[in-house]
Amino acid sequence: TRIGRFEAADGGTLFLDEIGNLSLSGQMKLLRVLQTGEFERLGSSQTRRCRVRLISATNSDLPQAIRNGEFREDLYYRLNVIELKLPPLHERPDDILPLARHFLQGRSLTTEAARALEAYSWPGNVRELQNTLIRADLLSQGVQITLADLGLPAATGVIPRPVFEPDVTQIREMLANTSSLAEAARQLGLSRQALYRRMEKYGIPSA
């Protein structure tokens, strides 16, 4: 007897990654399970039921995929009850070094390497960062990970992105002149998490 993913997750949570790559026939089957909670095991005619919390993720532009006839609109609205949009890594530079330290698991970076990681645009987002650091960790022969170990496309001359760093006065003024933290963060060119960190640093209350 082979138990499928939905049956194994009954009463719990099932995570489906890259939902945008699911075939149209797979989308139809998934929609049925989500609408009715019913399914059959592979090779069986017995209908079973399950109750599952579903979390899905994608890098695809699903509204565009719907317009192209590549993704079912009814499935999109069934899945999209609560939507969390994660900005690309280049829009949240404060996350780069903490992620790098996590992936390196104890190994350190030279100052030059750390600056290069922050300056690079990371078109492949967190996966590219992770793969870059895994490769550097394997190939590095020194105590620290160096710029040369990273092997970034722009390693011979990394061009830093222009970074605006607001001071405490600018943060206070922006918070006073905007209706929400999200809007203040957008106006300052920061993620909301980055704004929270600066508010904590400067002792600015969040309410």
mmCIF file with all atom_site columns, C-alpha atoms in Angstrom:
data_model
loop_
_atom_site.group_PDB
_atom_site.id
_atom_site.type_symbol
_atom_site.label_atom_id
_atom_site.label_alt_id
_atom_site.label_comp_id
_atom_site.label_asym_id
_atom_site.label_entity_id
_atom_site.label_seq_id
_atom_site.pdbx_PDB_ins_code
_atom_site.Cartn_x
_atom_site.Cartn_y
_atom_site.Cartn_z
_atom_site.occupancy
_atom_site.B_iso_or_equiv
_atom_site.pdbx_formal_charge
_atom_site.auth_seq_id
_atom_site.auth_comp_id
_atom_site.auth_asym_id
_atom_site.auth_atom_id
_atom_site.pdbx_PDB_model_num
ATOM 1   C CA . THR A 1 1   ? 0.000   0.000  0.000   1.00 0.00 ? 1   THR A CA 1
ATOM 2   C CA . ARG A 1 2   ? 1.400   3.343  -1.040  1.00 0.00 ? 2   ARG A CA 1
ATOM 3   C CA . ILE A 1 3   ? 0.213   6.327  1.000   1.00 0.00 ? 3   ILE A CA 1
ATOM 4   C CA . GLY A 1 4   ? 0.212   9.591  -0.949  1.00 0.00 ? 4   GLY A CA 1
ATOM 5   C CA . ARG A 1 5   ? 1.185   13.057 0.229   1.00 0.00 ? 5   ARG A CA 1
ATOM 6   C CA . PHE A 1 6   ? -2.305  14.239 1.107   1.00 0.00 ? 6   PHE A CA 1
ATOM 7   C CA . GLU A 1 7   ? -3.101  11.107 3.091   1.00 0.00 ? 7   GLU A CA 1
ATOM 8   C CA . ALA A 1 8   ? 0.230   11.314 4.942   1.00 0.00 ? 8   ALA A CA 1
ATOM 9   C CA . ALA A 1 9   ? -0.460  14.983 5.782   1.00 0.00 ? 9   ALA A CA 1
ATOM 10  C CA . ASP A 1 10  ? -4.033  14.376 7.008   1.00 0.00 ? 10  ASP A CA 1
ATOM 11  C CA . GLY A 1 11  ? -4.648  16.622 10.008  1.00 0.00 ? 11  GLY A CA 1
ATOM 12  C CA . GLY A 1 12  ? -1.477  18.589 9.341   1.00 0.00 ? 12  GLY A CA 1
ATOM 13  C CA . THR A 1 13  ? 0.251   20.777 6.764   1.00 0.00 ? 13  THR A CA 1
ATOM 14  C CA . LEU A 1 14  ? 1.390   19.950 3.234   1.00 0.00 ? 14  LEU A CA 1
ATOM 15  C CA . PHE A 1 15  ? 3.901   22.178 1.409   1.00 0.00 ? 15  PHE A CA 1
ATOM 16  C CA . LEU A 1 16  ? 3.873   22.153 -2.408  1.00 0.00 ? 16  LEU A CA 1
ATOM 17  C CA . ASP A 1 17  ? 6.860   23.941 -3.918  1.00 0.00 ? 17  ASP A CA 1
ATOM 18  C CA . GLU A 1 18  ? 6.946   25.379 -7.469  1.00 0.00 ? 18  GLU A CA 1
ATOM 19  C CA . ILE A 1 19  ? 3.184   25.073 -7.829  1.00 0.00 ? 19  ILE A CA 1
ATOM 20  C CA . GLY A 1 20  ? 3.408   27.029 -11.085 1.00 0.00 ? 20  GLY A CA 1
ATOM 21  C CA . ASN A 1 21  ? 5.158   24.072 -12.753 1.00 0.00 ? 21  ASN A CA 1
ATOM 22  C CA . LEU A 1 22  ? 2.271   21.668 -12.109 1.00 0.00 ? 22  LEU A CA 1
ATOM 23  C CA . SER A 1 23  ? 0.751   20.258 -15.299 1.00 0.00 ? 23  SER A CA 1
ATOM 24  C CA . LEU A 1 24  ? -2.846  21.128 -16.222 1.00 0.00 ? 24  LEU A CA 1
ATOM 25  C CA . SER A 1 25  ? -3.953  17.560 -15.476 1.00 0.00 ? 25  SER A CA 1
ATOM 26  C CA . GLY A 1 26  ? -2.209  17.746 -12.099 1.00 0.00 ? 26  GLY A CA 1
ATOM 27  C CA . GLN A 1 27  ? -3.882  21.084 -11.434 1.00 0.00 ? 27  GLN A CA 1
ATOM 28  C CA . MET A 1 28  ? -7.298  19.529 -12.081 1.00 0.00 ? 28  MET A CA 1
ATOM 29  C CA . LYS A 1 29  ? -6.608  16.695 -9.618  1.00 0.00 ? 29  LYS A CA 1
ATOM 30  C CA . LEU A 1 30  ? -5.294  19.105 -7.002  1.00 0.00 ? 30  LEU A CA 1
ATOM 31  C CA . LEU A 1 31  ? -8.359  21.326 -7.356  1.00 0.00 ? 31  LEU A CA 1
ATOM 32  C CA . ARG A 1 32  ? -10.645 18.366 -6.783  1.00 0.00 ? 32  ARG A CA 1
ATOM 33  C CA . VAL A 1 33  ? -8.862  17.419 -3.553  1.00 0.00 ? 33  VAL A CA 1
ATOM 34  C CA . LEU A 1 34  ? -8.964  21.015 -2.325  1.00 0.00 ? 34  LEU A CA 1
ATOM 35  C CA . GLN A 1 35  ? -12.660 21.422 -3.118  1.00 0.00 ? 35  GLN A CA 1
ATOM 36  C CA . THR A 1 36  ? -13.943 18.097 -1.822  1.00 0.00 ? 36  THR A CA 1
ATOM 37  C CA . GLY A 1 37  ? -11.203 16.778 0.465   1.00 0.00 ? 37  GLY A CA 1
ATOM 38  C CA . GLU A 1 38  ? -11.562 13.466 -1.380  1.00 0.00 ? 38  GLU A CA 1
ATOM 39  C CA . PHE A 1 39  ? -9.007  11.340 -3.242  1.00 0.00 ? 39  PHE A CA 1
ATOM 40  C CA . GLU A 1 40  ? -8.210  7.788  -4.298  1.00 0.00 ? 40  GLU A CA 1
ATOM 41  C CA . ARG A 1 41  ? -4.942  5.991  -3.774  1.00 0.00 ? 41  ARG A CA 1
ATOM 42  C CA . LEU A 1 42  ? -3.072  5.105  -6.944  1.00 0.00 ? 42  LEU A CA 1
ATOM 43  C CA . GLY A 1 43  ? -4.614  1.926  -8.354  1.00 0.00 ? 43  GLY A CA 1
ATOM 44  C CA . SER A 1 44  ? -7.571  1.988  -5.950  1.00 0.00 ? 44  SER A CA 1
ATOM 45  C CA . SER A 1 45  ? -11.230 2.870  -6.520  1.00 0.00 ? 45  SER A CA 1
ATOM 46  C CA . GLN A 1 46  ? -11.968 3.502  -2.838  1.00 0.00 ? 46  GLN A CA 1
ATOM 47  C CA . THR A 1 47  ? -12.606 7.172  -2.083  1.00 0.00 ? 47  THR A CA 1
ATOM 48  C CA . ARG A 1 48  ? -10.863 8.501  0.999   1.00 0.00 ? 48  ARG A CA 1
ATOM 49  C CA . ARG A 1 49  ? -11.063 11.838 2.761   1.00 0.00 ? 49  ARG A CA 1
ATOM 50  C CA . CYS A 1 50  ? -8.456  14.091 4.309   1.00 0.00 ? 50  CYS A CA 1
ATOM 51  C CA . ARG A 1 51  ? -8.222  17.494 5.942   1.00 0.00 ? 51  ARG A CA 1
ATOM 52  C CA . VAL A 1 52  ? -4.981  19.301 5.151   1.00 0.00 ? 52  VAL A CA 1
ATOM 53  C CA . ARG A 1 53  ? -3.635  22.823 5.509   1.00 0.00 ? 53  ARG A CA 1
ATOM 54  C CA . LEU A 1 54  ? -1.934  23.598 2.200   1.00 0.00 ? 54  LEU A CA 1
ATOM 55  C CA . ILE A 1 55  ? 1.001   25.963 1.715   1.00 0.00 ? 55  ILE A CA 1
ATOM 56  C CA . SER A 1 56  ? 2.332   26.472 -1.805  1.00 0.00 ? 56  SER A CA 1
ATOM 57  C CA . ALA A 1 57  ? 5.157   28.505 -3.296  1.00 0.00 ? 57  ALA A CA 1
ATOM 58  C CA . THR A 1 58  ? 6.202   29.614 -6.761  1.00 0.00 ? 58  THR A CA 1
ATOM 59  C CA . ASN A 1 59  ? 8.590   31.885 -8.611  1.00 0.00 ? 59  ASN A CA 1
ATOM 60  C CA . SER A 1 60  ? 6.137   32.035 -11.524 1.00 0.00 ? 60  SER A CA 1
ATOM 61  C CA . ASP A 1 61  ? 3.853   34.938 -12.362 1.00 0.00 ? 61  ASP A CA 1
ATOM 62  C CA . LEU A 1 62  ? 0.606   33.017 -11.903 1.00 0.00 ? 62  LEU A CA 1
ATOM 63  C CA . PRO A 1 63  ? -1.750  35.783 -13.163 1.00 0.00 ? 63  PRO A CA 1
ATOM 64  C CA . GLN A 1 64  ? 0.286   35.863 -16.387 1.00 0.00 ? 64  GLN A CA 1
ATOM 65  C CA . ALA A 1 65  ? 0.238   32.050 -16.538 1.00 0.00 ? 65  ALA A CA 1
ATOM 66  C CA . ILE A 1 66  ? -3.567  32.206 -16.277 1.00 0.00 ? 66  ILE A CA 1
ATOM 67  C CA . ARG A 1 67  ? -3.693  34.653 -19.187 1.00 0.00 ? 67  ARG A CA 1
ATOM 68  C CA . ASN A 1 68  ? -1.450  32.292 -21.170 1.00 0.00 ? 68  ASN A CA 1
ATOM 69  C CA . GLY A 1 69  ? -3.728  29.338 -20.442 1.00 0.00 ? 69  GLY A CA 1
ATOM 70  C CA . GLU A 1 70  ? -1.002  27.597 -18.431 1.00 0.00 ? 70  GLU A CA 1
ATOM 71  C CA . PHE A 1 71  ? -2.591  27.772 -14.981 1.00 0.00 ? 71  PHE A CA 1
ATOM 72  C CA . ARG A 1 72  ? -6.206  27.269 -13.920 1.00 0.00 ? 72  ARG A CA 1
ATOM 73  C CA . GLU A 1 73  ? -7.856  30.422 -12.631 1.00 0.00 ? 73  GLU A CA 1
ATOM 74  C CA . ASP A 1 74  ? -10.180 28.483 -10.302 1.00 0.00 ? 74  ASP A CA 1
ATOM 75  C CA . LEU A 1 75  ? -7.182  26.724 -8.725  1.00 0.00 ? 75  LEU A CA 1
ATOM 76  C CA . TYR A 1 76  ? -5.368  30.043 -8.320  1.00 0.00 ? 76  TYR A CA 1
ATOM 77  C CA . TYR A 1 77  ? -8.218  31.552 -6.319  1.00 0.00 ? 77  TYR A CA 1
ATOM 78  C CA . ARG A 1 78  ? -8.625  28.342 -4.326  1.00 0.00 ? 78  ARG A CA 1
ATOM 79  C CA . LEU A 1 79  ? -4.959  28.466 -3.320  1.00 0.00 ? 79  LEU A CA 1
ATOM 80  C CA . ASN A 1 80  ? -4.664  32.215 -2.891  1.00 0.00 ? 80  ASN A CA 1
ATOM 81  C CA . VAL A 1 81  ? -6.561  32.609 0.399   1.00 0.00 ? 81  VAL A CA 1
ATOM 82  C CA . ILE A 1 82  ? -3.637  34.297 2.173   1.00 0.00 ? 82  ILE A CA 1
ATOM 83  C CA . GLU A 1 83  ? -0.786  35.536 -0.014  1.00 0.00 ? 83  GLU A CA 1
ATOM 84  C CA . LEU A 1 84  ? 2.716   36.289 1.265   1.00 0.00 ? 84  LEU A CA 1
ATOM 85  C CA . LYS A 1 85  ? 4.986   38.061 -1.197  1.00 0.00 ? 85  LYS A CA 1
ATOM 86  C CA . LEU A 1 86  ? 8.680   37.687 -0.453  1.00 0.00 ? 86  LEU A CA 1
ATOM 87  C CA . PRO A 1 87  ? 10.764  40.424 -2.109  1.00 0.00 ? 87  PRO A CA 1
ATOM 88  C CA . PRO A 1 88  ? 13.823  39.345 -4.110  1.00 0.00 ? 88  PRO A CA 1
ATOM 89  C CA . LEU A 1 89  ? 17.056  39.169 -2.145  1.00 0.00 ? 89  LEU A CA 1
ATOM 90  C CA . HIS A 1 90  ? 18.501  42.335 -3.697  1.00 0.00 ? 90  HIS A CA 1
ATOM 91  C CA . GLU A 1 91  ? 15.617  44.284 -2.131  1.00 0.00 ? 91  GLU A CA 1
ATOM 92  C CA . ARG A 1 92  ? 16.470  43.052 1.363   1.00 0.00 ? 92  ARG A CA 1
ATOM 93  C CA . PRO A 1 93  ? 20.261  43.400 1.623   1.00 0.00 ? 93  PRO A CA 1
ATOM 94  C CA . ASP A 1 94  ? 20.133  43.195 5.427   1.00 0.00 ? 94  ASP A CA 1
ATOM 95  C CA . ASP A 1 95  ? 19.271  39.492 5.046   1.00 0.00 ? 95  ASP A CA 1
ATOM 96  C CA . ILE A 1 96  ? 22.325  38.602 2.949   1.00 0.00 ? 96  ILE A CA 1
ATOM 97  C CA . LEU A 1 97  ? 24.990  38.253 5.654   1.00 0.00 ? 97  LEU A CA 1
ATOM 98  C CA . PRO A 1 98  ? 22.762  36.480 8.212   1.00 0.00 ? 98  PRO A CA 1
ATOM 99  C CA . LEU A 1 99  ? 21.814  33.980 5.506   1.00 0.00 ? 99  LEU A CA 1
ATOM 100 C CA . ALA A 1 100 ? 25.460  33.627 4.501   1.00 0.00 ? 100 ALA A CA 1
ATOM 101 C CA . ARG A 1 101 ? 26.506  32.839 8.074   1.00 0.00 ? 101 ARG A CA 1
ATOM 102 C CA . HIS A 1 102 ? 23.716  30.281 8.323   1.00 0.00 ? 102 HIS A CA 1
ATOM 103 C CA . PHE A 1 103 ? 24.810  28.521 5.131   1.00 0.00 ? 103 PHE A CA 1
ATOM 104 C CA . LEU A 1 104 ? 28.484  28.557 6.151   1.00 0.00 ? 104 LEU A CA 1
ATOM 105 C CA . GLN A 1 105 ? 27.713  26.902 9.513   1.00 0.00 ? 105 GLN A CA 1
ATOM 106 C CA . GLY A 1 106 ? 30.488  28.485 11.535  1.00 0.00 ? 106 GLY A CA 1
ATOM 107 C CA . ARG A 1 107 ? 33.027  29.506 8.903   1.00 0.00 ? 107 ARG A CA 1
ATOM 108 C CA . SER A 1 108 ? 33.687  33.220 8.613   1.00 0.00 ? 108 SER A CA 1
ATOM 109 C CA . LEU A 1 109 ? 34.042  35.653 5.715   1.00 0.00 ? 109 LEU A CA 1
ATOM 110 C CA . THR A 1 110 ? 36.765  38.179 5.082   1.00 0.00 ? 110 THR A CA 1
ATOM 111 C CA . THR A 1 111 ? 35.618  41.797 5.101   1.00 0.00 ? 111 THR A CA 1
ATOM 112 C CA . GLU A 1 112 ? 36.130  41.986 1.343   1.00 0.00 ? 112 GLU A CA 1
ATOM 113 C CA . ALA A 1 113 ? 34.043  38.850 0.762   1.00 0.00 ? 113 ALA A CA 1
ATOM 114 C CA . ALA A 1 114 ? 31.236  40.124 2.986   1.00 0.00 ? 114 ALA A CA 1
ATOM 115 C CA . ARG A 1 115 ? 31.131  43.426 1.108   1.00 0.00 ? 115 ARG A CA 1
ATOM 116 C CA . ALA A 1 116 ? 31.031  41.575 -2.211  1.00 0.00 ? 116 ALA A CA 1
ATOM 117 C CA . LEU A 1 117 ? 28.076  39.486 -1.056  1.00 0.00 ? 117 LEU A CA 1
ATOM 118 C CA . GLU A 1 118 ? 26.185  42.630 -0.071  1.00 0.00 ? 118 GLU A CA 1
ATOM 119 C CA . ALA A 1 119 ? 27.052  44.387 -3.332  1.00 0.00 ? 119 ALA A CA 1
ATOM 120 C CA . TYR A 1 120 ? 26.062  41.558 -5.674  1.00 0.00 ? 120 TYR A CA 1
ATOM 121 C CA . SER A 1 121 ? 22.513  41.689 -7.113  1.00 0.00 ? 121 SER A CA 1
ATOM 122 C CA . TRP A 1 122 ? 21.674  37.941 -6.608  1.00 0.00 ? 122 TRP A CA 1
ATOM 123 C CA . PRO A 1 123 ? 19.414  37.348 -9.621  1.00 0.00 ? 123 PRO A CA 1
ATOM 124 C CA . GLY A 1 124 ? 19.012  33.742 -8.429  1.00 0.00 ? 124 GLY A CA 1
ATOM 125 C CA . ASN A 1 125 ? 17.949  34.926 -4.968  1.00 0.00 ? 125 ASN A CA 1
ATOM 126 C CA . VAL A 1 126 ? 18.556  32.772 -1.867  1.00 0.00 ? 126 VAL A CA 1
ATOM 127 C CA . ARG A 1 127 ? 19.237  29.576 -3.838  1.00 0.00 ? 127 ARG A CA 1
ATOM 128 C CA . GLU A 1 128 ? 22.068  31.306 -5.714  1.00 0.00 ? 128 GLU A CA 1
ATOM 129 C CA . LEU A 1 129 ? 23.494  32.622 -2.439  1.00 0.00 ? 129 LEU A CA 1
ATOM 130 C CA . GLN A 1 130 ? 23.323  29.177 -0.870  1.00 0.00 ? 130 GLN A CA 1
ATOM 131 C CA . ASN A 1 131 ? 24.989  27.453 -3.836  1.00 0.00 ? 131 ASN A CA 1
ATOM 132 C CA . THR A 1 132 ? 27.696  30.132 -3.991  1.00 0.00 ? 132 THR A CA 1
ATOM 133 C CA . LEU A 1 133 ? 28.580  29.616 -0.326  1.00 0.00 ? 133 LEU A CA 1
ATOM 134 C CA . ILE A 1 134 ? 28.451  25.818 -0.474  1.00 0.00 ? 134 ILE A CA 1
ATOM 135 C CA . ARG A 1 135 ? 30.893  25.929 -3.401  1.00 0.00 ? 135 ARG A CA 1
ATOM 136 C CA . ALA A 1 136 ? 33.132  28.449 -1.632  1.00 0.00 ? 136 ALA A CA 1
ATOM 137 C CA . ASP A 1 137 ? 33.166  26.320 1.523   1.00 0.00 ? 137 ASP A CA 1
ATOM 138 C CA . LEU A 1 138 ? 34.212  23.247 -0.455  1.00 0.00 ? 138 LEU A CA 1
ATOM 139 C CA . LEU A 1 139 ? 36.928  24.992 -2.465  1.00 0.00 ? 139 LEU A CA 1
ATOM 140 C CA . SER A 1 140 ? 38.375  27.343 0.135   1.00 0.00 ? 140 SER A CA 1
ATOM 141 C CA . GLN A 1 141 ? 41.740  26.328 1.574   1.00 0.00 ? 141 GLN A CA 1
ATOM 142 C CA . GLY A 1 142 ? 42.055  29.101 4.113   1.00 0.00 ? 142 GLY A CA 1
ATOM 143 C CA . VAL A 1 143 ? 40.605  29.778 7.519   1.00 0.00 ? 143 VAL A CA 1
ATOM 144 C CA . GLN A 1 144 ? 38.155  32.332 6.117   1.00 0.00 ? 144 GLN A CA 1
ATOM 145 C CA . ILE A 1 145 ? 36.106  32.495 2.932   1.00 0.00 ? 145 ILE A CA 1
ATOM 146 C CA . THR A 1 146 ? 37.725  35.084 0.643   1.00 0.00 ? 146 THR A CA 1
ATOM 147 C CA . LEU A 1 147 ? 36.417  37.087 -2.292  1.00 0.00 ? 147 LEU A CA 1
ATOM 148 C CA . ALA A 1 148 ? 38.277  34.774 -4.688  1.00 0.00 ? 148 ALA A CA 1
ATOM 149 C CA . ASP A 1 149 ? 36.620  31.729 -3.076  1.00 0.00 ? 149 ASP A CA 1
ATOM 150 C CA . LEU A 1 150 ? 33.159  33.124 -3.850  1.00 0.00 ? 150 LEU A CA 1
ATOM 151 C CA . GLY A 1 151 ? 33.701  33.122 -7.613  1.00 0.00 ? 151 GLY A CA 1
ATOM 152 C CA . LEU A 1 152 ? 31.016  35.734 -8.190  1.00 0.00 ? 152 LEU A CA 1
ATOM 153 C CA . PRO A 1 153 ? 30.481  36.856 -11.806 1.00 0.00 ? 153 PRO A CA 1
ATOM 154 C CA . ALA A 1 154 ? 31.577  40.342 -10.794 1.00 0.00 ? 154 ALA A CA 1
ATOM 155 C CA . ALA A 1 155 ? 34.336  39.207 -8.440  1.00 0.00 ? 155 ALA A CA 1
ATOM 156 C CA . THR A 1 156 ? 37.005  40.971 -10.470 1.00 0.00 ? 156 THR A CA 1
ATOM 157 C CA . GLY A 1 157 ? 35.288  44.272 -9.939  1.00 0.00 ? 157 GLY A CA 1
ATOM 158 C CA . VAL A 1 158 ? 32.103  44.181 -7.924  1.00 0.00 ? 158 VAL A CA 1
ATOM 159 C CA . ILE A 1 159 ? 30.010  47.258 -8.516  1.00 0.00 ? 159 ILE A CA 1
ATOM 160 C CA . PRO A 1 160 ? 28.198  48.084 -5.268  1.00 0.00 ? 160 PRO A CA 1
ATOM 161 C CA . ARG A 1 161 ? 24.543  48.969 -5.466  1.00 0.00 ? 161 ARG A CA 1
ATOM 162 C CA . PRO A 1 162 ? 23.817  52.475 -4.257  1.00 0.00 ? 162 PRO A CA 1
ATOM 163 C CA . VAL A 1 163 ? 22.553  52.039 -0.716  1.00 0.00 ? 163 VAL A CA 1
ATOM 164 C CA . PHE A 1 164 ? 20.642  54.751 1.129   1.00 0.00 ? 164 PHE A CA 1
ATOM 165 C CA . GLU A 1 165 ? 21.023  54.466 4.889   1.00 0.00 ? 165 GLU A CA 1
ATOM 166 C CA . PRO A 1 166 ? 18.476  56.652 6.693   1.00 0.00 ? 166 PRO A CA 1
ATOM 167 C CA . ASP A 1 167 ? 19.453  58.177 10.004  1.00 0.00 ? 167 ASP A CA 1
ATOM 168 C CA . VAL A 1 168 ? 17.265  58.347 13.097  1.00 0.00 ? 168 VAL A CA 1
ATOM 169 C CA . THR A 1 169 ? 15.861  61.777 12.198  1.00 0.00 ? 169 THR A CA 1
ATOM 170 C CA . GLN A 1 170 ? 14.826  60.668 8.708   1.00 0.00 ? 170 GLN A CA 1
ATOM 171 C CA . ILE A 1 171 ? 13.183  57.533 10.097  1.00 0.00 ? 171 ILE A CA 1
ATOM 172 C CA . ARG A 1 172 ? 11.213  59.495 12.700  1.00 0.00 ? 172 ARG A CA 1
ATOM 173 C CA . GLU A 1 173 ? 10.075  62.035 10.087  1.00 0.00 ? 173 GLU A CA 1
ATOM 174 C CA . MET A 1 174 ? 9.006   59.332 7.655   1.00 0.00 ? 174 MET A CA 1
ATOM 175 C CA . LEU A 1 175 ? 7.036   57.481 10.331  1.00 0.00 ? 175 LEU A CA 1
ATOM 176 C CA . ALA A 1 176 ? 5.301   60.717 11.285  1.00 0.00 ? 176 ALA A CA 1
ATOM 177 C CA . ASN A 1 177 ? 4.403   61.546 7.683   1.00 0.00 ? 177 ASN A CA 1
ATOM 178 C CA . THR A 1 178 ? 3.147   58.154 6.490   1.00 0.00 ? 178 THR A CA 1
ATOM 179 C CA . SER A 1 179 ? 0.094   56.126 7.430   1.00 0.00 ? 179 SER A CA 1
ATOM 180 C CA . SER A 1 180 ? 1.775   52.766 8.043   1.00 0.00 ? 180 SER A CA 1
ATOM 181 C CA . LEU A 1 181 ? 5.099   51.072 8.725   1.00 0.00 ? 181 LEU A CA 1
ATOM 182 C CA . ALA A 1 182 ? 4.883   49.345 5.350   1.00 0.00 ? 182 ALA A CA 1
ATOM 183 C CA . GLU A 1 183 ? 4.542   52.688 3.550   1.00 0.00 ? 183 GLU A CA 1
ATOM 184 C CA . ALA A 1 184 ? 7.355   54.254 5.612   1.00 0.00 ? 184 ALA A CA 1
ATOM 185 C CA . ALA A 1 185 ? 9.633   51.312 4.746   1.00 0.00 ? 185 ALA A CA 1
ATOM 186 C CA . ARG A 1 186 ? 8.780   51.636 1.046   1.00 0.00 ? 186 ARG A CA 1
ATOM 187 C CA . GLN A 1 187 ? 9.502   55.368 1.023   1.00 0.00 ? 187 GLN A CA 1
ATOM 188 C CA . LEU A 1 188 ? 12.851  54.756 2.751   1.00 0.00 ? 188 LEU A CA 1
ATOM 189 C CA . GLY A 1 189 ? 13.777  51.991 0.309   1.00 0.00 ? 189 GLY A CA 1
ATOM 190 C CA . LEU A 1 190 ? 13.842  49.344 3.060   1.00 0.00 ? 190 LEU A CA 1
ATOM 191 C CA . SER A 1 191 ? 11.990  46.134 3.740   1.00 0.00 ? 191 SER A CA 1
ATOM 192 C CA . ARG A 1 192 ? 9.604   46.255 6.661   1.00 0.00 ? 192 ARG A CA 1
ATOM 193 C CA . GLN A 1 193 ? 11.879  43.917 8.619   1.00 0.00 ? 193 GLN A CA 1
ATOM 194 C CA . ALA A 1 194 ? 14.857  46.201 7.947   1.00 0.00 ? 194 ALA A CA 1
ATOM 195 C CA . LEU A 1 195 ? 12.870  49.189 9.193   1.00 0.00 ? 195 LEU A CA 1
ATOM 196 C CA . TYR A 1 196 ? 11.926  47.300 12.365  1.00 0.00 ? 196 TYR A CA 1
ATOM 197 C CA . ARG A 1 197 ? 15.597  46.539 13.026  1.00 0.00 ? 197 ARG A CA 1
ATOM 198 C CA . ARG A 1 198 ? 16.537  50.200 12.674  1.00 0.00 ? 198 ARG A CA 1
ATOM 199 C CA . MET A 1 199 ? 13.671  51.248 14.935  1.00 0.00 ? 199 MET A CA 1
ATOM 200 C CA . GLU A 1 200 ? 14.920  48.819 17.580  1.00 0.00 ? 200 GLU A CA 1
ATOM 201 C CA . LYS A 1 201 ? 18.472  50.101 17.130  1.00 0.00 ? 201 LYS A CA 1
ATOM 202 C CA . TYR A 1 202 ? 17.415  53.726 17.629  1.00 0.00 ? 202 TYR A CA 1
ATOM 203 C CA . GLY A 1 203 ? 14.828  52.996 20.335  1.00 0.00 ? 203 GLY A CA 1
ATOM 204 C CA . ILE A 1 204 ? 11.891  54.174 18.215  1.00 0.00 ? 204 ILE A CA 1
ATOM 205 C CA . PRO A 1 205 ? 8.574   52.704 19.442  1.00 0.00 ? 205 PRO A CA 1
ATOM 206 C CA . SER A 1 206 ? 6.520   50.812 16.854  1.00 0.00 ? 206 SER A CA 1
ATOM 207 C CA . ALA A 1 207 ? 3.231   52.305 18.009  1.00 0.00 ? 207 ALA A CA 1
#
